[in-house]
Each structure stands twice: as structure tokens, then as C-alpha cells.
XYZ file of N, CA and C in Angstrom:
828
model
N 269.693 -87.308 -88.794
C 271.348 -87.702 -88.719
C 271.252 -88.771 -89.936
N 270.380 -89.363 -90.551
C 270.244 -90.300 -91.464
C 270.475 -89.379 -93.116
N 269.461 -88.377 -92.975
C 269.311 -87.402 -94.171
C 270.711 -86.746 -93.901
N 271.642 -86.563 -93.018
C 272.638 -85.335 -93.368
C 273.701 -86.902 -93.983
N 273.980 -88.044 -93.530
C 274.990 -88.572 -94.184
C 274.773 -89.916 -95.500
N 273.339 -89.135 -95.562
C 272.644 -89.100 -97.400
C 273.297 -88.126 -98.356
N 273.191 -87.388 -97.678
C 273.901 -86.014 -97.659
C 274.529 -85.347 -98.651
N 275.766 -86.245 -97.445
C 277.494 -85.976 -97.680
C 277.622 -87.214 -98.393
N 277.301 -88.159 -98.655
C 277.478 -89.417 -99.448
C 277.425 -88.634 -100.599
N 276.418 -88.624 -100.604
C 275.642 -87.587 -102.538
C 276.613 -86.351 -102.722
N 277.457 -86.006 -102.312
C 277.457 -84.564 -102.955
C 279.064 -84.741 -103.248
N 279.511 -85.548 -102.526
C 281.246 -86.550 -102.732
C 281.378 -86.843 -103.313
N 280.124 -88.052 -103.528
C 280.364 -89.042 -104.740
C 280.115 -88.548 -106.191
N 278.301 -88.306 -106.088
C 277.924 -87.927 -107.342
C 278.230 -86.115 -107.590
N 277.829 -84.808 -106.781
C 278.406 -83.640 -106.990
C 279.883 -83.381 -106.990
N 280.882 -84.114 -106.349
C 282.186 -84.148 -106.103
C 282.145 -82.581 -105.729
N 281.973 -82.699 -104.765
C 282.068 -80.926 -103.917
C 283.033 -81.459 -103.072
N 284.092 -80.659 -102.274
C 285.557 -80.800 -101.759
C 284.733 -81.022 -99.938
N 285.736 -81.656 -99.206
C 285.321 -82.309 -98.020
C 285.662 -81.410 -97.176
N 285.984 -80.313 -97.251
C 285.838 -78.987 -96.442
C 284.073 -78.324 -96.355
N 284.487 -77.385 -97.770
C 282.819 -77.699 -98.136
C 281.970 -78.844 -97.083
N 281.384 -80.435 -96.937
C 281.004 -80.859 -96.780
C 280.952 -81.070 -94.745
N 281.929 -80.253 -94.366
C 282.068 -80.421 -93.192
C 281.397 -78.800 -92.744
N 281.884 -77.662 -93.981
C 281.208 -76.710 -93.197
C 279.822 -76.975 -92.897
N 279.257 -77.233 -93.790
C 277.877 -77.584 -94.430
C 276.976 -78.253 -92.556
N 277.688 -78.917 -92.788
C 277.548 -80.087 -91.823
C 276.751 -79.162 -90.753
N 278.219 -78.311 -89.643
C 278.458 -78.058 -89.300
C 277.820 -76.826 -88.708
N 277.754 -76.139 -90.368
C 276.168 -74.896 -89.762
C 275.121 -75.057 -89.575
N 274.736 -76.331 -90.205
C 273.160 -76.883 -90.237
C 272.924 -77.563 -88.828
N 274.143 -78.259 -88.060
C 273.751 -78.410 -86.842
C 273.507 -76.922 -86.054
N 274.641 -76.469 -86.481
C 273.522 -75.178 -85.429
C 272.815 -74.654 -85.159
N 272.340 -74.345 -86.794
C 271.099 -73.434 -86.687
C 269.771 -74.864 -86.867
N 270.215 -75.864 -86.437
C 268.735 -76.978 -86.173
C 268.740 -77.411 -84.889
N 267.971 -77.750 -84.548
C 267.419 -78.198 -83.351
C 268.328 -78.836 -83.263
N 268.699 -79.116 -80.761
C 269.782 -79.579 -81.028
C 269.401 -81.705 -80.617
N 270.336 -81.820 -81.082
C 270.261 -83.964 -81.433
C 270.254 -84.735 -79.881
N 270.228 -83.280 -78.858
C 270.521 -84.418 -77.490
C 271.849 -83.725 -77.083
N 271.455 -83.876 -75.399
C 271.802 -82.830 -74.584
C 273.474 -83.474 -73.620
N 273.720 -82.514 -73.534
C 275.453 -83.484 -73.286
C 274.865 -84.391 -71.542
N 276.014 -85.098 -71.532
C 275.615 -85.719 -69.935
C 276.725 -84.925 -68.313
N 275.047 -85.215 -68.085
C 275.295 -84.184 -66.242
C 276.062 -85.321 -65.455
N 277.026 -84.551 -65.134
C 276.836 -85.861 -63.413
C 275.956 -86.031 -62.313
N 276.492 -87.385 -62.222
C 275.452 -87.760 -60.973
C 274.815 -87.063 -59.389
N 276.462 -86.323 -59.630
C 276.218 -86.087 -58.201
C 277.337 -84.470 -59.211
N 275.818 -83.303 -58.565
C 276.117 -82.130 -59.272
C 276.943 -80.796 -58.341
N 277.476 -82.256 -56.718
C 278.196 -80.839 -55.589
C 279.595 -81.079 -55.937
N 280.226 -82.275 -56.568
C 281.775 -82.453 -57.341
C 281.653 -81.937 -58.675
N 281.328 -81.307 -59.822
C 280.970 -80.223 -60.573
C 282.088 -79.347 -59.642
N 282.573 -79.365 -60.016
C 283.289 -76.996 -60.427
C 283.427 -76.417 -61.735
N 283.219 -74.686 -61.805
C 283.768 -74.044 -61.872
C 284.857 -74.154 -62.754
N 285.547 -74.535 -64.735
C 286.340 -74.569 -65.404
C 287.204 -73.048 -64.801
N 288.210 -72.833 -64.511
C 289.257 -72.094 -65.038
C 289.119 -71.314 -65.865
N 288.914 -69.691 -65.867
C 288.838 -69.813 -67.065
C 290.892 -69.444 -67.407
N 291.103 -69.272 -68.758
C 291.951 -69.668 -70.138
C 292.525 -68.320 -70.134
N 293.580 -66.838 -70.021
C 293.928 -66.662 -69.711
C 294.675 -65.763 -70.880
N 294.494 -64.386 -71.614
C 294.475 -64.263 -73.317
C 295.658 -64.553 -73.836
N 296.331 -63.639 -72.232
C 298.049 -63.673 -72.637
C 298.249 -65.240 -72.954
N 298.179 -66.294 -72.499
C 298.298 -68.080 -72.449
C 298.450 -67.720 -73.648
N 296.847 -67.898 -74.525
C 296.198 -67.532 -75.510
C 297.085 -66.703 -76.632
N 297.368 -66.226 -76.514
C 298.103 -64.786 -77.419
C 299.456 -65.733 -78.110
N 300.025 -65.769 -76.568
C 301.560 -66.555 -76.631
C 301.654 -68.288 -77.864
N 300.610 -68.961 -76.733
C 300.541 -70.180 -77.480
C 300.486 -70.239 -79.437
N 299.344 -69.207 -79.485
C 298.939 -69.179 -81.294
C 300.014 -68.861 -81.860
N 301.209 -67.298 -81.306
C 301.942 -66.812 -81.725
C 303.172 -68.181 -82.173
N 303.524 -69.208 -81.230
C 305.025 -70.187 -81.527
C 304.420 -71.038 -82.248
N 302.715 -71.350 -82.222
C 302.348 -72.713 -82.636
C 302.171 -72.633 -84.317
N 301.988 -70.982 -83.953
C 301.536 -70.640 -85.436
C 302.656 -70.848 -86.718
N 303.936 -69.859 -85.435
C 305.453 -69.471 -85.682
C 306.170 -71.171 -86.829
N 306.492 -71.567 -85.151
C 306.293 -73.275 -85.676
C 305.619 -73.556 -86.689
N 304.440 -73.692 -86.885
C 304.049 -75.045 -88.222
C 304.438 -74.021 -89.449
N 304.373 -73.063 -89.808
C 304.928 -72.035 -90.952
C 306.232 -71.756 -91.791
N 307.586 -71.781 -90.599
C 308.246 -71.601 -90.650
C 309.290 -71.623 -91.394
N 308.759 -73.700 -91.286
C 309.904 -74.650 -92.034
C 309.072 -74.415 -93.369
N 307.750 -73.950 -93.538
C 306.796 -74.541 -95.506
C 307.150 -73.054 -95.891
N 307.674 -71.986 -95.208
C 308.376 -70.596 -95.674
C 310.108 -70.786 -95.754
N 310.452 -71.334 -95.503
C 312.329 -71.496 -94.977
C 312.247 -72.194 -96.608
N 311.157 -73.637 -97.577
C 311.436 -74.032 -98.395
C 311.069 -73.309 -99.128
N 309.441 -72.169 -99.253
C 309.318 -71.026 -100.817
C 310.718 -70.229 -100.892
N 311.087 -69.842 -99.372
C 312.308 -68.728 -99.911
C 313.476 -69.633 -101.583
N 313.991 -70.817 -101.367
C 315.023 -72.067 -100.937
C 314.356 -72.301 -102.003
N 313.447 -73.038 -102.379
C 313.058 -74.083 -103.860
C 311.910 -73.323 -104.283
N 311.257 -72.533 -103.823
C 310.004 -70.850 -104.333
C 308.949 -71.588 -104.608
N 308.301 -70.943 -104.358
C 307.146 -70.756 -104.300
C 305.694 -71.601 -104.964
N 306.239 -71.531 -105.907
C 305.726 -72.636 -106.879
C 305.777 -74.168 -106.667
N 307.205 -74.947 -106.793
C 307.823 -75.851 -106.071
C 306.195 -76.671 -105.746
N 307.015 -77.733 -105.411
C 305.707 -78.997 -104.988
C 306.017 -79.007 -103.441
N 306.873 -78.462 -102.799
C 306.843 -78.872 -101.306
C 306.559 -77.433 -100.696
N 305.933 -76.719 -100.976
C 305.267 -75.516 -100.921
C 304.205 -76.083 -100.995
N 303.387 -76.349 -102.597
C 301.979 -76.589 -102.635
C 301.793 -77.806 -101.965
N 303.112 -79.386 -101.618
C 301.961 -79.675 -100.016
C 302.112 -79.484 -99.579
N 303.622 -78.174 -98.954
C 302.615 -78.011 -97.279
C 302.014 -77.393 -97.029
N 300.974 -75.940 -97.981
C 300.136 -75.782 -98.002
C 298.967 -76.208 -98.486
N 298.707 -77.162 -98.828
C 296.971 -78.639 -99.155
C 297.378 -78.811 -98.455
N 298.294 -80.129 -97.498
C 298.481 -80.315 -96.028
C 298.011 -79.805 -94.641
N 298.761 -78.491 -94.810
C 297.931 -77.419 -93.765
C 296.724 -77.423 -93.435
N 295.926 -77.242 -95.101
C 293.722 -77.354 -94.936
C 294.103 -78.972 -94.576
N 294.818 -79.277 -94.876
C 294.059 -80.856 -94.327
C 293.604 -80.858 -92.607
N 294.647 -80.695 -91.750
C 294.897 -80.124 -91.092
C 293.322 -79.784 -90.444
N 292.968 -78.871 -90.951
C 292.290 -78.276 -90.150
C 290.825 -78.631 -90.725
N 291.260 -79.120 -91.406
C 289.599 -79.935 -91.581
C 289.646 -81.452 -92.122
N 290.171 -81.853 -90.603
C 290.460 -83.386 -90.551
C 288.961 -83.200 -89.833
N 287.530 -83.537 -89.596
C 287.337 -83.846 -88.549
C 286.419 -85.311 -89.551
N 287.109 -86.212 -87.654
C 285.996 -87.613 -88.227
C 287.339 -89.122 -88.546
N 288.601 -88.254 -88.131
C 289.322 -89.595 -87.958
C 289.859 -89.217 -89.602
N 290.559 -90.562 -90.159
C 291.712 -90.932 -91.296
C 290.705 -91.265 -92.264
N 289.361 -92.237 -92.534
C 288.902 -92.692 -93.483
C 287.915 -91.454 -93.630
N 288.070 -90.609 -93.717
C 286.773 -89.433 -93.254
C 287.411 -88.855 -94.477
N 288.799 -87.870 -93.772
C 290.090 -87.232 -94.496
C 290.594 -87.628 -96.099
N 290.603 -89.079 -95.221
C 291.305 -89.524 -97.008
C 290.889 -89.390 -98.905
N 289.455 -89.511 -98.185
C 289.023 -89.413 -100.318
C 288.789 -88.324 -100.322
N 289.196 -87.190 -99.045
C 290.068 -85.151 -99.949
C 290.786 -85.271 -100.483
N 292.074 -86.410 -99.462
C 293.405 -86.460 -99.563
C 293.940 -86.908 -101.144
N 292.951 -87.936 -101.427
C 293.127 -89.556 -102.518
C 292.076 -88.260 -103.705
N 291.132 -87.808 -103.882
C 290.847 -86.872 -105.211
C 291.325 -85.835 -105.027
N 292.158 -84.247 -104.279
C 293.386 -83.532 -104.958
C 294.266 -84.098 -105.195
N 295.130 -84.604 -104.286
C 295.987 -85.555 -104.682
C 296.187 -86.172 -106.061
N 295.429 -86.855 -106.258
C 295.567 -87.706 -107.753
C 295.147 -87.014 -109.127
N 293.510 -85.712 -108.440
C 292.939 -85.257 -109.908
C 293.175 -83.372 -110.185
N 294.001 -83.273 -108.675
C 294.042 -82.118 -109.532
C 295.594 -81.659 -109.999
N 296.301 -82.250 -108.037
C 298.094 -81.642 -108.408
C 298.685 -83.135 -109.111
N 298.036 -84.067 -108.899
C 299.296 -85.012 -109.826
C 300.311 -86.066 -109.548
N 300.145 -85.642 -108.563
C 301.557 -86.055 -108.076
C 301.707 -87.742 -107.326
N 300.397 -88.479 -107.666
C 300.380 -89.646 -108.054
C 299.425 -90.042 -108.854
N 299.723 -91.216 -109.341
C 298.468 -91.700 -109.917
C 297.243 -92.697 -108.992
N 296.299 -93.008 -109.783
C 294.767 -93.908 -109.251
C 295.666 -94.934 -108.730
N 296.065 -95.328 -109.243
C 297.238 -97.046 -108.777
C 297.469 -96.469 -108.001
N 298.930 -96.116 -107.592
C 299.767 -95.218 -106.654
C 298.612 -95.318 -105.483
N 297.919 -94.440 -105.554
C 297.196 -94.272 -104.616
C 296.020 -96.050 -104.097
N 295.816 -96.441 -104.419
C 295.982 -97.498 -103.826
C 296.678 -98.434 -103.743
N 297.852 -98.543 -104.178
C 298.618 -99.042 -103.082
C 299.036 -98.033 -102.328
N 298.806 -96.638 -102.250
C 299.842 -96.279 -100.183
C 298.180 -96.717 -99.582
N 296.670 -96.341 -100.136
C 295.842 -97.369 -99.403
C 295.705 -98.982 -98.596
N 296.491 -99.297 -99.646
C 296.732 -101.151 -98.894
C 297.428 -100.397 -98.416
N 299.099 -100.821 -98.273
C 300.202 -100.770 -97.557
C 299.805 -99.858 -96.163
N 298.621 -98.620 -96.041
C 298.250 -98.215 -94.909
C 297.384 -98.771 -93.335
N 296.512 -100.309 -94.217
C 295.637 -100.287 -93.917
C 296.802 -101.777 -92.984
N 297.672 -102.364 -93.612
C 298.707 -102.863 -92.657
C 298.698 -102.047 -91.364
N 298.800 -101.685 -91.559
C 299.753 -100.645 -89.790
C 298.574 -100.013 -89.382
N 299.187 -99.892 -88.082
C 297.885 -99.456 -87.174
C 297.694 -97.921 -87.327
N 298.258 -96.813 -87.448
C 298.349 -96.076 -88.000
C 298.211 -94.938 -89.683
N 296.875 -95.708 -89.977
C 296.631 -95.378 -91.401
C 297.167 -94.350 -92.081
N 296.141 -92.831 -91.776
C 296.469 -92.091 -92.095
C 298.004 -91.668 -92.274
N 298.854 -90.973 -91.729
C 300.061 -91.071 -91.250
C 301.087 -91.346 -92.274
N 301.490 -93.305 -92.734
C 301.507 -94.165 -93.320
C 301.190 -93.063 -95.442
N 299.725 -93.049 -94.957
C 298.817 -92.033 -96.776
C 299.627 -90.793 -96.953
N 299.416 -89.988 -95.923
C 299.945 -88.965 -96.003
C 301.263 -88.772 -96.542
N 301.702 -89.349 -95.900
C 303.173 -90.242 -95.622
C 303.979 -90.580 -97.466
N 302.786 -90.892 -97.433
C 303.756 -92.410 -98.497
C 303.272 -91.084 -100.091
N 302.032 -89.982 -100.023
C 302.024 -89.382 -101.055
C 302.254 -88.203 -100.705
N 302.533 -87.477 -99.677
C 303.588 -86.456 -99.815
C 305.665 -87.129 -100.279
N 305.650 -88.774 -100.849
C 307.129 -89.374 -100.966
C 306.613 -88.714 -102.358
N 305.838 -90.139 -102.873
C 305.683 -90.059 -104.406
C 305.543 -88.245 -105.269
N 304.624 -87.174 -104.312
C 304.748 -86.107 -105.364
C 305.743 -85.889 -104.917
N 306.607 -85.683 -104.623
C 308.463 -85.498 -104.496
C 308.848 -85.973 -105.448
N 308.700 -87.446 -105.335
C 309.867 -87.787 -106.845
C 308.685 -88.154 -108.568
N 308.062 -87.686 -108.135
C 307.550 -87.591 -109.734
C 307.625 -85.987 -110.017
N 307.491 -84.919 -109.471
C 307.493 -83.974 -109.680
C 309.158 -83.043 -108.750
N 309.775 -83.857 -108.719
C 311.212 -83.591 -107.747
C 311.943 -82.085 -108.525
N 311.517 -80.989 -109.234
C 312.029 -80.234 -109.662
C 313.299 -80.623 -110.557
N 314.435 -79.871 -109.467
C 316.187 -79.797 -109.780
C 316.176 -80.461 -109.437
N 315.797 -81.251 -108.424
C 316.477 -81.100 -106.274
C 316.346 -83.213 -107.311
N 317.230 -83.789 -106.741
C 317.850 -85.485 -107.596
C 316.345 -86.468 -106.590
N 315.425 -86.772 -107.341
C 314.762 -87.837 -107.108
C 314.270 -88.098 -105.379
N 315.171 -88.489 -104.925
C 314.860 -89.359 -103.816
C 315.263 -88.449 -102.606
N 315.506 -87.515 -103.250
C 315.978 -86.446 -101.593
C 314.857 -85.365 -102.027
N 314.079 -85.229 -103.214
C 312.903 -84.550 -103.970
C 311.552 -85.345 -102.833
N 311.359 -86.232 -102.694
C 310.309 -88.010 -101.662
C 310.654 -87.431 -101.264
N 311.803 -87.539 -100.359
C 312.403 -86.872 -98.611
C 311.878 -86.161 -98.281
N 312.259 -85.205 -99.028
C 311.821 -84.222 -98.489
C 310.314 -83.586 -98.695
N 309.471 -84.583 -99.895
C 307.868 -84.608 -99.294
C 307.102 -84.875 -98.014
N 307.830 -86.158 -98.420
C 307.664 -86.507 -97.212
C 307.328 -86.405 -95.549
N 308.434 -85.501 -95.377
C 308.902 -84.854 -94.314
C 307.490 -83.217 -94.228
N 307.631 -82.585 -95.075
C 307.127 -81.425 -94.940
C 305.083 -81.995 -95.389
N 305.114 -82.792 -95.783
C 304.158 -83.094 -95.234
C 303.282 -83.772 -93.398
N 304.391 -84.145 -93.559
C 304.334 -85.008 -91.915
C 303.822 -83.882 -91.077
N 304.644 -83.024 -90.765
C 304.785 -81.960 -90.463
C 303.682 -80.720 -90.452
N 303.217 -80.261 -92.098
C 302.021 -79.811 -92.822
C 300.866 -80.483 -91.723
N 300.908 -81.610 -92.471
C 299.562 -81.627 -91.411
C 299.870 -82.567 -89.442
N 300.862 -83.034 -88.921
C 300.613 -82.983 -87.270
C 300.926 -82.001 -86.474
N 302.115 -81.100 -86.643
C 302.245 -80.037 -86.360
C 300.642 -79.558 -85.658
N 300.023 -79.149 -86.443
C 299.076 -78.245 -86.453
C 297.493 -78.911 -84.709
N 298.241 -80.210 -85.496
C 297.190 -80.962 -83.818
C 297.885 -80.757 -83.231
N 299.295 -80.251 -82.722
C 299.551 -79.756 -81.363
C 299.052 -78.788 -81.326
N 298.588 -77.758 -82.220
C 298.236 -76.242 -82.023
C 297.125 -75.931 -81.399
N 296.255 -77.007 -81.307
C 294.896 -76.909 -81.328
C 294.520 -77.654 -79.839
N 295.382 -78.843 -79.593
C 295.124 -79.088 -78.427
C 295.461 -78.302 -77.720
N 296.487 -77.428 -77.316
C 297.349 -76.503 -75.983
C 296.641 -75.662 -76.311
N 295.599 -74.849 -78.002
C 295.367 -73.860 -77.901
C 294.089 -73.450 -77.256
N 293.044 -75.447 -77.151
C 291.274 -75.163 -76.805
C 291.328 -76.283 -75.811
N 292.605 -76.784 -74.858
C 292.410 -77.235 -74.148
C 291.689 -76.980 -73.011
N 291.864 -75.617 -72.641
C 291.292 -74.606 -71.333
C 289.990 -74.802 -71.277
N 289.429 -74.610 -73.383
C 288.805 -73.998 -73.124
C 286.899 -75.114 -73.723
N 287.578 -76.019 -73.689
C 286.926 -77.486 -73.932
C 285.745 -78.006 -72.597
N 286.425 -77.723 -71.497
C 285.450 -77.393 -70.337
C 284.069 -76.807 -70.772
N 284.610 -75.089 -70.897
C 283.752 -74.305 -70.268
C 282.089 -74.352 -71.860
N 283.031 -75.440 -72.704
C 281.950 -74.871 -73.751
C 281.367 -76.550 -74.355
N 281.691 -77.395 -73.084
C 280.598 -78.372 -73.747
C 279.180 -78.373 -72.804
N 278.571 -77.874 -72.347
C 277.266 -76.966 -72.153
C 276.850 -76.648 -73.256
N 277.499 -75.636 -73.892
C 276.607 -75.437 -74.886
C 275.855 -76.515 -75.805
N 274.174 -76.393 -75.806
C 273.670 -77.002 -76.254
C 273.497 -76.306 -78.696
N 274.313 -75.019 -78.627
C 274.536 -74.723 -80.341
C 275.620 -75.486 -80.271
N 276.615 -75.940 -80.174
C 278.063 -76.235 -80.330
C 278.243 -78.244 -80.235
N 276.800 -78.414 -79.282
C 276.638 -79.563 -79.639
C 276.238 -80.557 -80.406
N 274.618 -79.723 -81.690
C 274.331 -79.634 -82.050
C 274.773 -80.242 -83.695
N 276.658 -78.576 -83.287
C 277.319 -78.866 -84.193
C 278.249 -80.009 -84.432
N 278.332 -79.988 -84.024
C 279.468 -81.791 -83.602
C 278.603 -82.786 -84.270
N 277.794 -82.930 -83.531
C 276.439 -83.887 -83.154
C 276.611 -84.384 -85.122
N 276.088 -82.934 -85.698
C 275.969 -82.718 -87.657
C 276.955 -83.595 -87.435
N 278.740 -83.082 -88.109
C 279.192 -83.741 -88.466
C 279.297 -84.588 -88.052
N 279.999 -85.086 -87.033
C 279.741 -86.772 -87.178
C 278.512 -87.358 -87.730
N 277.849 -87.695 -87.612
C 276.558 -87.937 -89.141
C 277.069 -87.828 -90.743
N 277.569 -86.257 -90.319
C 278.483 -86.299 -91.997
C 279.746 -86.829 -92.610
N 279.403 -87.043 -91.451
C 281.815 -88.412 -91.321
C 281.450 -89.673 -91.743
N 279.835 -90.290 -91.488
C 279.516 -91.576 -91.559
C 279.359 -92.431 -93.628
N 279.231 -90.742 -93.978
C 278.856 -90.474 -95.448
C 280.419 -90.034 -95.857
N 280.600 -89.335 -95.075
C 282.099 -89.648 -95.626
C 282.665 -90.547 -96.021
N 282.753 -91.209 -94.992
C 283.751 -92.847 -94.771
C 283.406 -93.546 -96.302
N 281.739 -94.166 -96.284
C 280.845 -94.778 -97.475
C 281.874 -94.058 -98.595
N 281.964 -92.374 -98.507
C 282.051 -92.315 -99.870
C 283.784 -93.060 -100.329
N 284.148 -92.701 -98.916
C 286.055 -93.903 -99.436
C 286.391 -95.319 -99.418
N 285.047 -95.473 -99.448
C 284.397 -97.205 -99.262
C 284.557 -97.095 -100.744
N 283.104 -96.785 -101.164
C 282.720 -97.014 -102.751
C 283.797 -96.292 -103.282
N 284.438 -95.300 -103.575
C 286.028 -94.953 -104.324
C 287.441 -96.768 -104.035
N 287.195 -96.645 -102.620
C 288.397 -97.488 -102.791
C 287.556 -99.252 -103.933
N 286.455 -99.845 -102.952
C 285.567 -100.733 -103.617
C 286.351 -99.992 -104.640
N 285.472 -99.881 -105.821
C 284.906 -99.302 -107.232
C 286.692 -99.570 -107.889
N 287.508 -98.771 -106.873
C 289.223 -99.494 -108.059
C 289.868 -100.167 -107.648
N 289.045 -100.828 -106.559
C 289.997 -102.170 -106.711
C 289.358 -104.008 -107.990
N 287.433 -103.420 -107.424
C 287.095 -103.899 -108.666
C 287.428 -103.458 -109.611
N 287.398 -102.602 -110.681
C 287.051 -102.903 -111.757
C 288.280 -101.669 -111.802
N 289.823 -102.507 -111.656
C 291.143 -101.766 -111.471
C 291.167 -100.855 -113.146
N 290.545 -101.148 -114.651
C 289.672 -100.292 -115.281
C 288.599 -100.703 -116.286
N 288.989 -99.505 -116.571
C 286.791 -99.690 -117.707
C 287.167 -100.727 -118.316
N 285.979 -100.875 -118.202
C 285.118 -102.634 -118.692
C 285.838 -104.039 -118.114
N 286.924 -103.649 -117.252
C 287.168 -105.095 -116.220
C 287.574 -105.103 -115.567
N 286.894 -106.664 -114.690
C 286.322 -106.705 -113.523
C 287.373 -107.613 -112.761
N 287.697 -107.625 -111.573
C 288.706 -108.662 -111.067
C 287.754 -109.668 -109.743
N 288.167 -110.383 -110.721
C 286.927 -111.630 -109.910
C 287.530 -112.644 -109.349
N 288.423 -112.262 -109.167
C 289.872 -112.538 -107.467
C 289.564 -111.893 -106.369
N 290.037 -110.467 -106.509
C 289.228 -108.964 -105.646
C 287.371 -109.322 -105.172
N 286.867 -109.716 -106.083
C 285.429 -109.552 -105.403
C 285.450 -110.808 -104.716
N 286.172 -111.723 -105.433
C 285.208 -113.303 -104.467
C 285.742 -113.192 -102.714
N 288.074 -113.037 -102.896
C 288.000 -112.161 -102.078
C 287.702 -111.531 -100.882
N 286.921 -110.627 -101.138
C 286.101 -109.269 -100.807
C 284.635 -109.442 -100.312
N 284.518 -110.954 -100.807
C 283.260 -111.448 -99.840
C 283.410 -112.154 -99.230
N 284.495 -113.170 -99.485
C 284.298 -114.281 -98.432
C 285.051 -113.276 -96.908
N 285.633 -111.500 -96.687
C 285.975 -111.814 -95.383
C 285.223 -110.156 -95.319
N 284.880 -110.513 -95.848
C 283.014 -109.744 -95.798
C 282.197 -110.358 -94.820
N 281.462 -111.209 -95.419
C 281.139 -112.369 -94.564
C 282.166 -112.876 -93.237
N 283.019 -113.455 -93.765
C 284.060 -113.926 -92.353
C 283.962 -112.834 -91.118
N 284.134 -111.358 -91.542
C 284.078 -110.484 -90.635
C 282.731 -109.972 -89.892
N 281.221 -109.949 -90.627
C 280.057 -109.706 -90.539
C 279.715 -111.114 -89.603
N 279.353 -112.633 -90.269
C 278.777 -113.159 -89.789
C 280.163 -114.503 -89.411
N 281.167 -114.637 -88.556
C 282.060 -115.335 -88.217
C 282.634 -114.435 -87.100
N 282.677 -112.956 -86.979
C 284.023 -112.574 -86.310
C 284.705 -112.277 -86.759
N 285.610 -112.792 -87.640
C 286.780 -112.662 -87.684
C 288.102 -112.308 -87.231
N 288.762 -111.900 -86.750
C 289.904 -111.455 -86.521
C 290.014 -110.456 -87.589
N 290.278 -109.315 -87.502
C 290.508 -108.369 -88.965
C 292.442 -108.887 -89.096
N 292.399 -109.044 -87.631
C 294.330 -108.349 -88.053
C 294.692 -110.218 -89.380
N 294.271 -110.842 -88.451
C 294.325 -111.873 -89.441
C 293.213 -112.115 -90.388
N 292.424 -111.693 -91.227
C 291.489 -111.246 -92.846
C 292.841 -110.101 -93.048
N 293.990 -109.744 -92.427
C 294.521 -108.948 -93.650
C 295.859 -109.254 -94.458
N 295.672 -110.374 -92.916
C 297.291 -111.834 -93.752
C 296.895 -112.153 -94.160
N 295.967 -112.619 -94.272
C 295.651 -114.251 -94.566
C 295.040 -112.801 -96.876
N 294.516 -112.343 -96.652
C 294.584 -111.468 -97.857
C 295.201 -111.622 -98.746
N 296.465 -110.914 -97.883
C 297.716 -110.631 -98.824
C 298.666 -111.772 -99.294
N 298.806 -113.020 -97.998
C 299.189 -114.208 -98.670
C 298.842 -114.616 -99.767
N 297.558 -114.433 -99.510
C 296.965 -114.885 -101.087
C 296.350 -114.297 -101.982
N 296.290 -113.191 -102.209
C 296.953 -111.753 -102.949
C 298.091 -112.617 -103.544
N 298.885 -112.933 -102.458
C 300.329 -113.027 -103.761
C 300.567 -113.856 -104.283
N 300.467 -114.902 -103.567
C 300.075 -116.444 -104.147
C 299.329 -116.041 -105.139
N 298.371 -116.043 -105.698
C 297.430 -115.637 -106.424
C 297.890 -115.272 -107.839
N 298.791 -114.141 -107.582
C 299.748 -113.222 -108.218
C 300.602 -114.555 -109.536
N 301.491 -115.124 -108.135
C 302.398 -114.964 -108.431
C 302.425 -117.079 -109.355
N 300.995 -117.030 -109.185
C 300.516 -118.650 -109.849
C 300.127 -118.255 -111.315
N 299.358 -116.509 -111.549
C 299.223 -116.027 -112.476
C 300.631 -115.767 -113.397
């Protein structure tokens, strides 16, 4: 597990492999490797019941309805505004992100940042950092960052639309393409979960993904930290370094409340900029 976490970090940070490739590789390695743990069993086996078998008809209906609901707005945007438009590309990209979102927000954000900034050019690195900082002030960082990226993509590449309308459409299509599939996976996969719980190979595969996600989150921490502390080449933000060090010590050693750390850090940064 330690080796998988380290390899995942190196694959992203040093080799710059795409996030989906890292997740799929970990999934395959876990499936082929020995089972790292056994699923917990009930203390009273007499209480366990055989899970119900989901019907094929239900599965097909849920899949048809879910995929139609998912892709219909993207297809309509493509027919109206062109298949190479910013909004179709956002819809397709965030749909892919929804499929490989293992490990929560901090696992998928490095992939989003890398693709949105370096490949699609929807926003600049500094703007991405603003979006990440904004999201950390809220309980739901993933949806905030993704809406911010979609909004900025439409604003910076509005095509023939007014920038505000283009940005709003970008935020809407991003939110729809990212989170609609989540409901599809729930309704489609929930009936099968109990039947798959005892599958040793599958448990090993997902345990491997969990280990790889640790490396993925470390990659985000390094990427985020580097761009905060070194905003431009050969320039170190000493104030940010000092503030980060104090916050780190307070959280680790003195167990400061995270909310208070965020509020105090934001206030310190505001005062620092106003003084300068």
C-alpha cells in the first residue's frame, strides 16, 4: 500500500501521467495482487440475508434514462453552438472526470487543474489558485472549484456569446455533467453492492485505489503549495511560507480548529496586502 501511494505520486508529479490512468492502473494491480484484507463479517451470521437479485429490465431502464438525462443537454448545446464550442468540450471533459472520481475532491482536483489550465486553456494558473482558495472556505470544495473552472472557461472563451452568458452556461453545463452521473451510479449500482461485498478480488482492487489516492492527494498538496509559495520563477512568497508554517504547527501540535485557522489566515492575508 505504501508502494502504491508512492508510485501514484511519482506518476502524477514526475511523469505527469493522467489521473484516470493512475486510478485504472491501481485498480488493475489490486485486482491481480493478493487480497490485502477480508471484508468484515457479521458477528451473528443468522441475521444475514441473501441480497435481492436486481432485474435486468430495471437495470436497462435506469441506464437508458440516466444516460439520456446525462447527455441530452450536452447534445443540445452541441447542436445549437457547435461541437467544438467551449461548452461541449467542458461537458465531455467533466463527464470523464465524473467517471474516474475516486477518492473525493482532493483526488480529482489535480487532474482538473492540469487539464483545465495546461490542455484546454480555460483559465490561468493564478486563476486556478484563486478558485482553489475560494473553495477551501466552503464545506463543498469540489462543486465550487468545478463551477469556477466552468465559469472561467466560458468567460475566457465566449465564442459568439456575451461573456457573462457564456460563463453562466459554462458553470451550468459543468455542474450538470459532473454530478448527474453520480445519481446514475447510485441508482444503477446500489442493488449490486451487497452482492459484490464478499468479492475478495474486487475488495482488493478498491483497496489499491484507496492507497493510490493517498499519493494523488499528496500531488495536489505539492502542486498547490508550490504555486502558493513560489508564485513566479525565482520568487518566494515569504509571508505565505510563514503563515503556512504557523498554520501547520497549530493544526498538528496544538489542534487548532480548522475553521478558525482559515478565517485567521484570510484576515492576515488581507491585512498584509492592505499594508503593502
